[in-house]
Each structure stands twice: as structure tokens, then as C-alpha cells.
Coordinates of C-alpha atoms in Angstrom, one line a residue:
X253 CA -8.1 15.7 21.9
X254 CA -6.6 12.1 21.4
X255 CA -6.9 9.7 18.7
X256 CA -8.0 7.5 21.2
X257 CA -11.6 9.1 21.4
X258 CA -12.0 7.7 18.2
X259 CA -13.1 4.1 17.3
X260 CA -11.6 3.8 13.7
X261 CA -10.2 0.8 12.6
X262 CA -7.7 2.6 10.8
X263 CA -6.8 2.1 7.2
X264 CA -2.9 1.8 7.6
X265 CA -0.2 2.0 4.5
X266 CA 2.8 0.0 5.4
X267 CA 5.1 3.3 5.8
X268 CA 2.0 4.8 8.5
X269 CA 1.7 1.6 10.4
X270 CA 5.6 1.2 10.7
X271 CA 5.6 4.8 11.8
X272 CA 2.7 4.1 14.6
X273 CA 4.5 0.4 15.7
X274 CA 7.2 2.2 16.5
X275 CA 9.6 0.3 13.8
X276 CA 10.6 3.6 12.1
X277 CA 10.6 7.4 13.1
X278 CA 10.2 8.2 9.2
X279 CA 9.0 6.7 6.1
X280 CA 12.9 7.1 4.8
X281 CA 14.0 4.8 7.7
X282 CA 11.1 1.9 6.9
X283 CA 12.8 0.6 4.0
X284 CA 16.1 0.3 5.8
X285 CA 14.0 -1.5 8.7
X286 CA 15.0 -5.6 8.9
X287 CA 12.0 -6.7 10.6
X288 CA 9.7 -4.0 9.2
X289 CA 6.9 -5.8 9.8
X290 CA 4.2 -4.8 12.3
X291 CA 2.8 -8.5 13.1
X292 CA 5.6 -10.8 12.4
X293 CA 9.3 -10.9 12.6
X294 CA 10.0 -11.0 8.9
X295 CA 12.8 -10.4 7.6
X296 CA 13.0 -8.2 4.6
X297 CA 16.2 -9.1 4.4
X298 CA 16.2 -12.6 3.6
X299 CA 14.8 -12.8 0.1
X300 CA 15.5 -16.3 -0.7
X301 CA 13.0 -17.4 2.4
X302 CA 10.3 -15.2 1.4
X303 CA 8.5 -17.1 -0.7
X304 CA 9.4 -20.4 1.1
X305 CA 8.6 -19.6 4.9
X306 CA 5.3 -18.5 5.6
X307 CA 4.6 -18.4 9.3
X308 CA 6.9 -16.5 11.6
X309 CA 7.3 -15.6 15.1
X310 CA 4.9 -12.8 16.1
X311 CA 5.0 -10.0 17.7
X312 CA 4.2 -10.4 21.1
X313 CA 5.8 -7.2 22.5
X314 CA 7.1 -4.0 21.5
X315 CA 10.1 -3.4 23.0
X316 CA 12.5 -0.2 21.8
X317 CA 15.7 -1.8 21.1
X318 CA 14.7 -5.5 19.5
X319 CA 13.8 -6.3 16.3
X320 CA 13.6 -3.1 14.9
X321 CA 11.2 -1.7 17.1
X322 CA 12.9 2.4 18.1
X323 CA 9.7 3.7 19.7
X324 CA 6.8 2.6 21.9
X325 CA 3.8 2.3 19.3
X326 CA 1.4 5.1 19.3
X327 CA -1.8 2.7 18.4
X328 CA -3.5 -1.0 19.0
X329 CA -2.2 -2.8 16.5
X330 CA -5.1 -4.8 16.3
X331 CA -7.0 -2.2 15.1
X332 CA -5.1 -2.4 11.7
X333 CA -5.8 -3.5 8.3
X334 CA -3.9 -3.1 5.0
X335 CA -6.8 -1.1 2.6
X336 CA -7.4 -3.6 -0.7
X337 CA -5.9 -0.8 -3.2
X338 CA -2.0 -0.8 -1.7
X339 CA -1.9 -4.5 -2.7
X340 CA -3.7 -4.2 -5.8
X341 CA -1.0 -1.8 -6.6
X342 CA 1.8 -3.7 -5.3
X343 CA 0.8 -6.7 -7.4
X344 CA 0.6 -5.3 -10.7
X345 CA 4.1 -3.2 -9.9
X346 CA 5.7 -6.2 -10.0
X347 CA 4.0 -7.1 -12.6
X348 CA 4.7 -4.6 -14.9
X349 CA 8.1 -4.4 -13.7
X350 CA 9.0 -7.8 -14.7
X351 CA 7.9 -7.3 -18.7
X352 CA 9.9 -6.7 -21.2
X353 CA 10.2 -3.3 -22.0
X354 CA 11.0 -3.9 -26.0
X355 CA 8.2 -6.3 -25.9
X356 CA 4.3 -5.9 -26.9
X357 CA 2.6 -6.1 -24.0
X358 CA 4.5 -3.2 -22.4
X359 CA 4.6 -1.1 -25.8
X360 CA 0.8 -1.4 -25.6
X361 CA 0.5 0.1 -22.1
X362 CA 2.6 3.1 -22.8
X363 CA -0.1 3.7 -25.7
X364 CA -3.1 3.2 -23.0
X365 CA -1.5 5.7 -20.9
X366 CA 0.6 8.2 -22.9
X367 CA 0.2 10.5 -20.0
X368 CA 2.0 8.3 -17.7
X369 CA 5.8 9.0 -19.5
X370 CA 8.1 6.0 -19.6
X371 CA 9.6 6.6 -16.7
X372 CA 6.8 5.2 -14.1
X373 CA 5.8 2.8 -16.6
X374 CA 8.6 1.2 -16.5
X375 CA 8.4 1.3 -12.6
X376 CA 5.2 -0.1 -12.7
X377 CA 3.5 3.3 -10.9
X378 CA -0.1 3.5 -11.2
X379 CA -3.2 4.9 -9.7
X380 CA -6.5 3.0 -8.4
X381 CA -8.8 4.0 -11.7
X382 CA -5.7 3.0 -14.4
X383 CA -5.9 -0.8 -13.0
X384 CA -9.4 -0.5 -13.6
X385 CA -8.9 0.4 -16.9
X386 CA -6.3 -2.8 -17.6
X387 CA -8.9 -4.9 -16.4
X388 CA -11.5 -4.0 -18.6
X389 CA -9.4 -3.8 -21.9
X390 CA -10.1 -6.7 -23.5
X391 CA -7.0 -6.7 -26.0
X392 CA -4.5 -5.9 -22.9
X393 CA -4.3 -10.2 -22.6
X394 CA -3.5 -10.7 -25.9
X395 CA -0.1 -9.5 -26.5
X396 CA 0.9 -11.7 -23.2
X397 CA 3.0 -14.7 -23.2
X398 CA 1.9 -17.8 -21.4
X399 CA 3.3 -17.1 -18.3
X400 CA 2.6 -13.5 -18.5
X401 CA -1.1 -14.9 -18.9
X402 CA -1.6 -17.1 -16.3
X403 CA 0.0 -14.9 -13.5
X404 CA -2.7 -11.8 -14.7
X405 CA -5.6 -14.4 -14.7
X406 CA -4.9 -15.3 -11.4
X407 CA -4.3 -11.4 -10.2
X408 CA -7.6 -10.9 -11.6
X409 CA -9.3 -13.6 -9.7
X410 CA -7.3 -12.5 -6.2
X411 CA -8.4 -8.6 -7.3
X412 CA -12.6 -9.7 -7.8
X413 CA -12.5 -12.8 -5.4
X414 CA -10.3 -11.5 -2.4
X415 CA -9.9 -7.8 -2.5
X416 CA -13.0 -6.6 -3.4
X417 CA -16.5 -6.5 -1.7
X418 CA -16.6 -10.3 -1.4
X419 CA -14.7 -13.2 -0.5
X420 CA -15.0 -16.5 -2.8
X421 CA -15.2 -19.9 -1.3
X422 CA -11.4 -20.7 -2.8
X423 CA -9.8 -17.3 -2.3
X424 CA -7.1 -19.2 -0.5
X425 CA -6.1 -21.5 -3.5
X426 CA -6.4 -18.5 -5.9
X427 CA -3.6 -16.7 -3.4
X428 CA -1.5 -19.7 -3.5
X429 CA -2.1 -19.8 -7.5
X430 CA -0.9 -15.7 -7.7
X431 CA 1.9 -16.3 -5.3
X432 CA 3.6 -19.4 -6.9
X433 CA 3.0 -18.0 -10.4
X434 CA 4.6 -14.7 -8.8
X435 CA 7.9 -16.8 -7.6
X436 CA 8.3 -18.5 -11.5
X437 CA 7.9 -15.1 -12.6
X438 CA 10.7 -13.4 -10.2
X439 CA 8.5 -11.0 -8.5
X440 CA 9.7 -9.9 -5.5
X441 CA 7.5 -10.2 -1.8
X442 CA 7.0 -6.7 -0.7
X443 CA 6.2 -5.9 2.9
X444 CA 2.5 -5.3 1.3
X445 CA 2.6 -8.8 -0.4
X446 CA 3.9 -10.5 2.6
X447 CA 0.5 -9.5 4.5
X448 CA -1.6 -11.5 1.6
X449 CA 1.9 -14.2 1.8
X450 CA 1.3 -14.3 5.8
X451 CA -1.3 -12.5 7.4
X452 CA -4.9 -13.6 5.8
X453 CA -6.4 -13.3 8.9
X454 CA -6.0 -9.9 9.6
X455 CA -8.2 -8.9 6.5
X456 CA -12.0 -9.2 7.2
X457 CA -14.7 -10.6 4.7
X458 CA -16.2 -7.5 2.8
X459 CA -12.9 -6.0 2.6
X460 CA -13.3 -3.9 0.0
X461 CA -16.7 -2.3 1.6
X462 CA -14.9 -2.4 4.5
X463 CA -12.3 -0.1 3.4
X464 CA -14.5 2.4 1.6
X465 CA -16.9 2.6 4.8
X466 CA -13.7 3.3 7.6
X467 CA -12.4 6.3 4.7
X468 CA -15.6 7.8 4.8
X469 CA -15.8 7.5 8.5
X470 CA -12.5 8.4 9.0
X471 CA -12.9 11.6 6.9
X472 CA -15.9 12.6 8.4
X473 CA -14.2 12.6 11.6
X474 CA -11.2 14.6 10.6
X475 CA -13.4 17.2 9.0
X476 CA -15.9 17.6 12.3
X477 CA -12.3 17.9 14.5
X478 CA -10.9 20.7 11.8
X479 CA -14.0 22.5 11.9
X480 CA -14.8 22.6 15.5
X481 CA -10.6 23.7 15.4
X482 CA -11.4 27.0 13.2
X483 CA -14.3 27.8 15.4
X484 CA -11.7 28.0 18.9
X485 CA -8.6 29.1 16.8
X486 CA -8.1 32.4 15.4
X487 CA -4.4 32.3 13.8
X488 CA -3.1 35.6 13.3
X489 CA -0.4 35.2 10.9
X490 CA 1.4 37.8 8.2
X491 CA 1.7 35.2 5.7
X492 CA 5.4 35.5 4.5
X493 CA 7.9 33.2 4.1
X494 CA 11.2 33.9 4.1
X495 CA 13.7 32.0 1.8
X496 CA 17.0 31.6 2.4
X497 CA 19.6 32.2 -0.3
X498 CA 23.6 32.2 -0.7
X499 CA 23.8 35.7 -0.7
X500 CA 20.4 37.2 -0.4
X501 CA 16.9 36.8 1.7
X502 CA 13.7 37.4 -0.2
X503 CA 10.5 38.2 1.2
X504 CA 7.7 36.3 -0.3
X505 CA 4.2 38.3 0.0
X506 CA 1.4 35.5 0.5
X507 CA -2.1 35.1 1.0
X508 CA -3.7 36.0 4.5
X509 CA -5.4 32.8 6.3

């Protein structure tokens, strides 16, 4: 059975769709990648273009050898698009990244999530439901400076305007707003920032019902292939692992399949 069989429009991550382009054999050797993008010839590289040059020469072929490209690409990349969530999260890493980590703003968020630790805080690590969360605290604005202010008000109307379930009229200009106050602020473009930077087009209208729809689908389909799997496969395995150690091997009793 092929993926091919299958008519998902597949909900990529960057590190999965640089894996299925072919420009990476890991998701270790993406982030090394120069033109690690799967559209465009961008060049992670060149930081002090990023924000300046938005179109770029796209990718017409795939061709092992050029441009980063080290295998043939297992998948139409047309039938790509970046879910909503990884750029929501992208957006307020830098965000968070940028603060102040003596300051008020950031003191307050490590009392809003105590369970987080300091560590990816500080890193700007969060989950789907804690962004939630930010946005509906309504004392969160008010330890932010002015600049700190306008750059969340404008994430906020890119989050409900763009990335959601609808698309306002003026998503563009509330983009442009988010991505110059993102340059004052000294927030880097990451590859998933450079799709909203670059590639607009690729998202569709309701991308947020969009995204939720093709998971389900997607899930649905996995979990019909699995069962009809365990149905034709039998595995007859012990269960042990062996682990190897400098001077002795242990036996590891585990559970039967």
C-alpha cells in the first residue's frame, strides 16, 4: 500500500516537508540546509535579506545535487500546506524570546505557567492551549512596553484574522503590520515565518477548518490502514530487548504484543 492511494492534502511541519522534498534525509540535517525551503530558493543563510527580499526564484525542479535538494521528493509538493498552529507558535517564540527576562511581562508568564520551568520559557516553547490562554488573559498586555504592545496586537489580529477559520478583508496589511513590527523588534524569519513572509498563496481561505478537517481525515485513514494491518499480521515476537553495556548484557523481560 502507497501513500499515493490516498488524497490528503497533507498537513506538513517544515522538518516533514524538507524530509519529503528531498532537501534533508533527517530533521538534524534541515537546519544545516541553505535553501531549506520547499517552494523557493531562500536562503536561510542570508539574514540581512530576509526581511528585505520577498519574492524569490522558485522551485521549478528537484534535482539531487542543486540547491540543497539530496533526494528525489517522495510527494507532490502542491499538495502541501503549513497547519496554522506551527506559525502561531513560531510567532510568539520569537516573541517571547525577545523580552526581557528581568522584566514584568516575562516575570508574569513564568507565574501563568509555573509548570513550564524557566528553561523553555525563556526559549519561548509552548503548546497550542497555553497561547490560548495568553490571549485571553486580560492583564498579560499590561505589563508590555509600547513596542512590546503594538507587535502582540498585531499577532493577535494575524492569529483571529489569518490563521484561524476565516480570512479578513485586510489580512494582508495586518501581515505586513506583524512582519515590520517583528523587524524593529529583532525577531528573526524562521523557515515557518518565511511561508507567511513569502508564500500567502499556498494557504487556503478557512485555513484553520481546513487544518482540523485534513487531521481528522488523515487520522482516520491511518487508523483504518493499522487496523486492517493487525487483521493480516500476526507478529510473533519474545519481547526482550537486549542492552548493551561496557562490561555486561542484560536481559530486559517485556510485555508480549
Amino acid at each position: 500500500m502507497t501513500i499515493g492511494c490516498f488524497f490528503w492534502k497533507l498537513p506538513s511541519t517544515t522538518s516533514t516537508s524538507g524530509i519529503s522534498a528531498g532537501t534533508s534525509k533527517s530533521l538534524s540535517s534541515l537546519w544545516v540546509c541553505k535553501y531549506c525551503c520547499v517552494l523557493c530558493q531562500w536562503d536561510s543563510r542570508a539574514v540581512s535579506r530576509h526581511y528585505k527580499q520577498k519574492d524569490r526564484k522558485s522551485r521549478s525542479t528537484f534535482v539531487s545535487g542543486e540547491h540543497s535538494i539530496q533526494e528525489n521528493p517522495l510527494v507532490d509538493m502542491n499538495k502541501f500546506f503549513l497547519p496554522p498552529l506551527h506559525i502561531k507558535l513560531s510567532l510568539l517564540k520569537n516573541f517571547v524570546k525577545a523580552m526581557d527576562k528581568n522584566g514584568a511581562v516575562f516575570q508574569y508568564l513564568c507565574t501563568l505557567f509555573p509548570a513550564l520551568g524557566f528553561a523553555k520559557l525563556k526559549e519561548g516553547i509552548f503548546v497550542g492551549p497555553q497561547i490560548v490562554e495568553v490571549l485571553k488573559n486580560k492583564d498579560f498586555k499590561e505589563f508590555l512596553t509600547r513596542k512590546e504592545l503594538r507587535t502582540w496586537e498585531a499577532f493577535k489580529s494575524v492569529y483571529h484574522g489569518f490563521l484561524g477559520n476565516t480570512r479578513v478583508p485586510d489580512y494582508q496589511d495586518c501581515i505586513e503590520k506583524l512582519l515590520q513590527f517583528s523587524e524593529d523588534m529583532g525577531y528573526p524569519i524562521s523557515l515557518k515565518i518565511h511561508f507567511l513572509h513569502s508564500h500567502l498563496n499556498i494557504f487556503p481561505p478557512n485555513l484553520g477548518a481546513m487544518s482540523k478537517d485534513h487531521r481528522e481525515r488523515f487520522h482516520q485513514d491511518i487508523t483504518k490502514m493499522e487496523s486492517n494491518y493487525q487483521k493480516e499480521v500476526q507478529p510473533q515476537h519474545d519481547g526482550r530487548l537486549l542492552l548493551d553495556g561496557p562490561e555486561v548484557h542484560k536481559i530486559v523481560q517485556k510485555t508480549h504484543f
